[in-house]
GROMACS .gro file of C-alpha atoms in nm:
model
  204
    1MET     CA    1   0.362  -3.101   1.437
    2VAL     CA    2   0.220  -2.696   1.450
    3LEU     CA    3   0.134  -2.598   1.093
    4PHE     CA    4  -0.005  -2.316   1.030
    5GLU     CA    5  -0.400  -2.313   0.944
    6GLY     CA    6  -0.513  -2.004   0.704
    7GLU     CA    7  -0.512  -1.694   0.966
    8GLY     CA    8  -0.420  -1.995   1.260
    9ILE     CA    9  -0.275  -2.245   1.350
   10ARG     CA   10  -0.307  -2.643   1.446
   11ALA     CA   11  -0.155  -2.903   1.586
   12GLU     CA   12  -0.079  -3.211   1.374
   13ARG     CA   13   0.061  -3.578   1.315
   14LEU     CA   14   0.275  -3.642   1.139
   15PRO     CA   15   0.255  -3.991   0.953
   16PRO     CA   16   0.567  -4.190   0.977
   17GLY     CA   17   0.855  -4.080   0.758
   18SER     CA   18   0.748  -3.744   0.695
   19ARG     CA   19   0.992  -3.522   0.610
   20VAL     CA   20   1.006  -3.175   0.758
   21VAL     CA   21   1.173  -2.908   0.579
   22TYR     CA   22   1.220  -2.612   0.863
   23SER     CA   23   1.275  -2.200   0.782
   24PRO     CA   24   1.589  -1.992   0.848
   25THR     CA   25   1.708  -1.881   1.150
   26SER     CA   26   1.395  -1.536   1.168
   27LEU     CA   27   1.633  -1.211   1.182
   28PRO     CA   28   1.683  -1.007   1.454
   29GLY     CA   29   1.424  -0.805   1.514
   30ILE     CA   30   1.487  -0.393   1.417
   31GLN     CA   31   1.525  -0.182   1.851
   32ASP     CA   32   1.380   0.126   1.717
   33VAL     CA   33   1.134   0.031   1.411
   34ASP     CA   34   1.077   0.455   1.372
   35ALA     CA   35   1.492   0.523   1.335
   36ALA     CA   36   1.487   0.217   1.041
   37ILE     CA   37   1.199   0.361   0.874
   38ARG     CA   38   1.399   0.743   0.884
   39HIS     CA   39   1.721   0.620   0.795
   40ALA     CA   40   1.562   0.377   0.493
   41LEU     CA   41   1.329   0.743   0.385
   42LEU     CA   42   1.721   0.936   0.407
   43HIS     CA   43   1.897   0.662   0.246
   44PRO     CA   44   1.733   0.523   0.018
   45HIS     CA   45   1.806   0.210  -0.253
   46GLY     CA   46   1.980   0.417  -0.618
   47ILE     CA   47   1.785   0.719  -0.574
   48GLU     CA   48   1.795   1.031  -0.406
   49PRO     CA   49   1.655   1.100  -0.082
   50LEU     CA   50   1.334   1.137  -0.048
   51PRO     CA   51   1.349   1.522   0.144
   52GLU     CA   52   1.487   1.611  -0.250
   53LEU     CA   53   1.268   1.499  -0.413
   54LEU     CA   54   0.970   1.713  -0.205
   55VAL     CA   55   0.931   2.037  -0.373
   56PRO     CA   56   0.683   2.297  -0.275
   57GLY     CA   57   0.341   2.294  -0.517
   58MET     CA   58   0.328   1.932  -0.596
   59ARG     CA   59   0.124   1.678  -0.617
   60LEU     CA   60   0.225   1.449  -0.385
   61SER     CA   61   0.002   1.088  -0.381
   62ILE     CA   62   0.036   0.833  -0.100
   63VAL     CA   63  -0.014   0.465  -0.223
   64PHE     CA   64  -0.093   0.196   0.053
   65ASP     CA   65  -0.187  -0.199   0.073
   66ASP     CA   66  -0.531  -0.254   0.140
   67VAL     CA   67  -0.647  -0.527   0.423
   68SER     CA   68  -0.558  -0.829   0.186
   69LEU     CA   69  -0.108  -0.796   0.385
   70PRO     CA   70  -0.014  -0.927   0.601
   71LEU     CA   71  -0.309  -1.202   0.766
   72PRO     CA   72  -0.315  -1.187   1.055
   73SER     CA   73  -0.350  -0.843   1.058
   74MET     CA   74  -0.080  -0.673   1.192
   75CYS     CA   75  -0.128  -0.536   1.530
   76ARG     CA   76  -0.169  -0.187   1.650
   77PRO     CA   77   0.044   0.077   1.563
   78ASP     CA   78   0.013  -0.051   1.150
   79VAL     CA   79   0.392  -0.038   1.013
   80ARG     CA   80   0.220   0.106   0.681
   81GLY     CA   81   0.102   0.390   0.928
   82ARG     CA   82   0.427   0.464   1.109
   83VAL     CA   83   0.581   0.541   0.729
   84ILE     CA   84   0.298   0.745   0.591
   85GLU     CA   85   0.363   0.899   0.894
   86GLN     CA   86   0.721   0.990   0.881
   87VAL     CA   87   0.673   1.081   0.521
   88LEU     CA   88   0.402   1.379   0.570
   89GLU     CA   89   0.661   1.504   0.831
   90LEU     CA   90   0.888   1.569   0.524
   91ALA     CA   91   0.647   1.690   0.357
   92ALA     CA   92   0.497   1.984   0.600
   93GLN     CA   93   0.866   2.089   0.626
   94ARG     CA   94   0.944   2.042   0.257
   95GLY     CA   95   0.620   2.239   0.206
   96VAL     CA   96   0.429   2.041   0.036
   97GLU     CA   97   0.062   2.073   0.039
   98ASP     CA   98  -0.076   1.896  -0.191
   99ILE     CA   99  -0.060   1.495  -0.025
  100GLU     CA  100  -0.412   1.235  -0.126
  101LEU     CA  101  -0.366   0.898   0.014
  102ILE     CA  102  -0.502   0.604  -0.157
  103ALA     CA  103  -0.585   0.223  -0.012
  104ALA     CA  104  -0.464  -0.023  -0.393
  105ASN     CA  105  -0.734  -0.189  -0.270
  106ALA     CA  106  -0.703  -0.279  -0.698
  107LEU     CA  107  -1.107  -0.572  -0.796
  108HIS     CA  108  -1.047  -0.617  -0.385
  109ARG     CA  109  -1.326  -0.517  -0.137
  110ARG     CA  110  -1.317  -0.120  -0.050
  111MET     CA  111  -1.195  -0.087   0.312
  112THR     CA  112  -1.411   0.021   0.609
  113PRO     CA  113  -1.321   0.349   0.806
  114ALA     CA  114  -1.255   0.182   1.052
  115GLU     CA  115  -0.972  -0.020   0.826
  116LEU     CA  116  -0.846   0.279   0.696
  117LYS     CA  117  -0.768   0.405   1.073
  118HIS     CA  118  -0.618   0.093   1.133
  119VAL     CA  119  -0.329   0.047   0.856
  120VAL     CA  120  -0.236   0.481   0.911
  121GLY     CA  121  -0.312   0.556   1.223
  122GLU     CA  122  -0.576   0.779   1.460
  123ARG     CA  123  -0.384   1.090   1.320
  124VAL     CA  124  -0.384   1.092   1.009
  125PHE     CA  125  -0.682   0.962   0.925
  126ARG     CA  126  -0.904   1.221   1.173
  127ALA     CA  127  -0.673   1.471   0.950
  128PHE     CA  128  -0.693   1.320   0.544
  129PHE     CA  129  -1.050   1.157   0.597
  130PRO     CA  130  -1.287   1.174   0.360
  131ASP     CA  131  -1.189   1.391   0.102
  132ARG     CA  132  -0.814   1.342   0.107
  133LEU     CA  133  -0.835   0.905   0.223
  134ARG     CA  134  -0.982   0.649   0.038
  135ASN     CA  135  -1.052   0.407  -0.160
  136HIS     CA  136  -0.908   0.299  -0.517
  137ASP     CA  137  -1.185   0.232  -0.735
  138ALA     CA  138  -1.087  -0.020  -1.048
  139GLU     CA  139  -1.509   0.120  -1.199
  140ASP     CA  140  -1.517   0.456  -1.160
  141HIS     CA  141  -1.342   0.563  -1.566
  142ASP     CA  142  -1.406   0.922  -1.417
  143ASN     CA  143  -1.100   0.829  -1.170
  144LEU     CA  144  -0.940   0.648  -1.425
  145THR     CA  145  -0.574   0.745  -1.677
  146HIS     CA  146  -0.577   0.546  -2.006
  147LEU     CA  147  -0.154   0.555  -2.081
  148GLY     CA  148  -0.150   0.273  -2.320
  149LEU     CA  149  -0.137  -0.069  -2.503
  150THR     CA  150   0.057  -0.357  -2.349
  151GLY     CA  151   0.285  -0.590  -2.577
  152ALA     CA  152  -0.024  -0.813  -2.573
  153GLU     CA  153  -0.311  -0.454  -2.681
  154GLU     CA  154  -0.372  -0.483  -2.350
  155ASP     CA  155  -0.539  -0.188  -2.186
  156VAL     CA  156  -0.277   0.016  -1.883
  157GLU     CA  157  -0.521   0.246  -1.677
  158ILE     CA  158  -0.447   0.294  -1.374
  159ASN     CA  159  -0.603   0.571  -1.107
  160ARG     CA  160  -0.641   0.901  -1.186
  161ARG     CA  161  -0.439   1.083  -0.901
  162ALA     CA  162  -0.161   0.863  -0.873
  163ALA     CA  163  -0.082   0.897  -1.268
  164GLU     CA  164  -0.117   1.304  -1.291
  165SER     CA  165   0.092   1.324  -0.962
  166ASP     CA  166   0.467   1.479  -0.973
  167LEU     CA  167   0.532   1.173  -0.711
  168LEU     CA  168   0.436   0.830  -0.577
  169VAL     CA  169   0.522   0.694  -0.272
  170TYR     CA  170   0.428   0.339  -0.296
  171VAL     CA  171   0.420   0.178   0.074
  172ASN     CA  172   0.395  -0.214   0.081
  173VAL     CA  173   0.402  -0.519   0.314
  174ASN     CA  174   0.667  -0.722   0.181
  175LEU     CA  175   0.565  -1.124   0.331
  176ILE     CA  176   0.757  -1.294   0.001
  177ALA     CA  177   0.913  -1.236  -0.268
  178LEU     CA  178   0.611  -1.202  -0.531
  179ASN     CA  179   0.486  -0.897  -0.331
  180GLY     CA  180   0.585  -0.521  -0.366
  181GLY     CA  181   0.798  -0.405  -0.636
  182PRO     CA  182   0.652  -0.128  -0.916
  183LYS     CA  183   0.437  -0.409  -1.008
  184SER     CA  184   0.198  -0.351  -0.691
  185VAL     CA  185   0.078   0.032  -0.909
  186ALA     CA  186   0.048  -0.158  -1.157
  187VAL     CA  187  -0.195  -0.431  -0.987
  188GLY     CA  188  -0.317  -0.277  -0.672
  189LEU     CA  189  -0.445   0.095  -0.881
  190ALA     CA  190  -0.525  -0.063  -1.217
  191SER     CA  191  -0.912  -0.051  -1.373
  192ASN     CA  192  -1.164  -0.334  -1.357
  193GLY     CA  193  -0.999  -0.370  -1.728
  194VAL     CA  194  -1.358  -0.308  -1.899
  195GLY     CA  195  -1.355   0.022  -2.055
  196PRO     CA  196  -1.679   0.299  -2.074
  197ALA     CA  197  -1.785   0.143  -2.441
  198ASP     CA  198  -1.794  -0.172  -2.352
  199ALA     CA  199  -1.891  -0.170  -2.010
  200GLY     CA  200  -2.189   0.044  -2.212
  201ALA     CA  201  -2.216  -0.232  -2.462
  202ALA     CA  202  -2.204  -0.509  -2.196
  203SER     CA  203  -2.485  -0.386  -2.061
  204PRO     CA  204  -2.843  -0.497  -2.084
   0.00000   0.00000   0.00000
């Protein structure tokens, strides 16, 4: 049997009597990825088409998954970059100029410039890095906003730019059912859970 092992594969001889469960047949591939992205942006589920949400003078933040997804890394062009390019194109058509891109790396290590370029593509990288394309910093409390407490009295803090934006577009890579959804913002853009006062009290 050929099995997945971490980011690679291996051939393994299974013992007699082993039961192998195969995944369902793959869905057919998308022939025109860019057209499919455009259709999704213009015909989303349960919300207005993206152009109707874009207004001149607004603050738009585009957030995307960090290098931890997918594994192994996606070949160029990364689908996140293809989505981001179309969002930027629609934003330009609607006169939106205040735009920032944020890697939602949570408490993961920060992405390198080369990794950021790989995800967003050469054109977007040159246009936005480093001032308007950056990693989220879960420990930079000057750039975090406290939104309140959960029912369990837990602090809820996320990236200040994202919280103060008029529109937040999250570009997510979904591999399994646990990926994606509203929780991506709460996780990927969250703080380290230690407020400035707590950090000061804990320091020697």
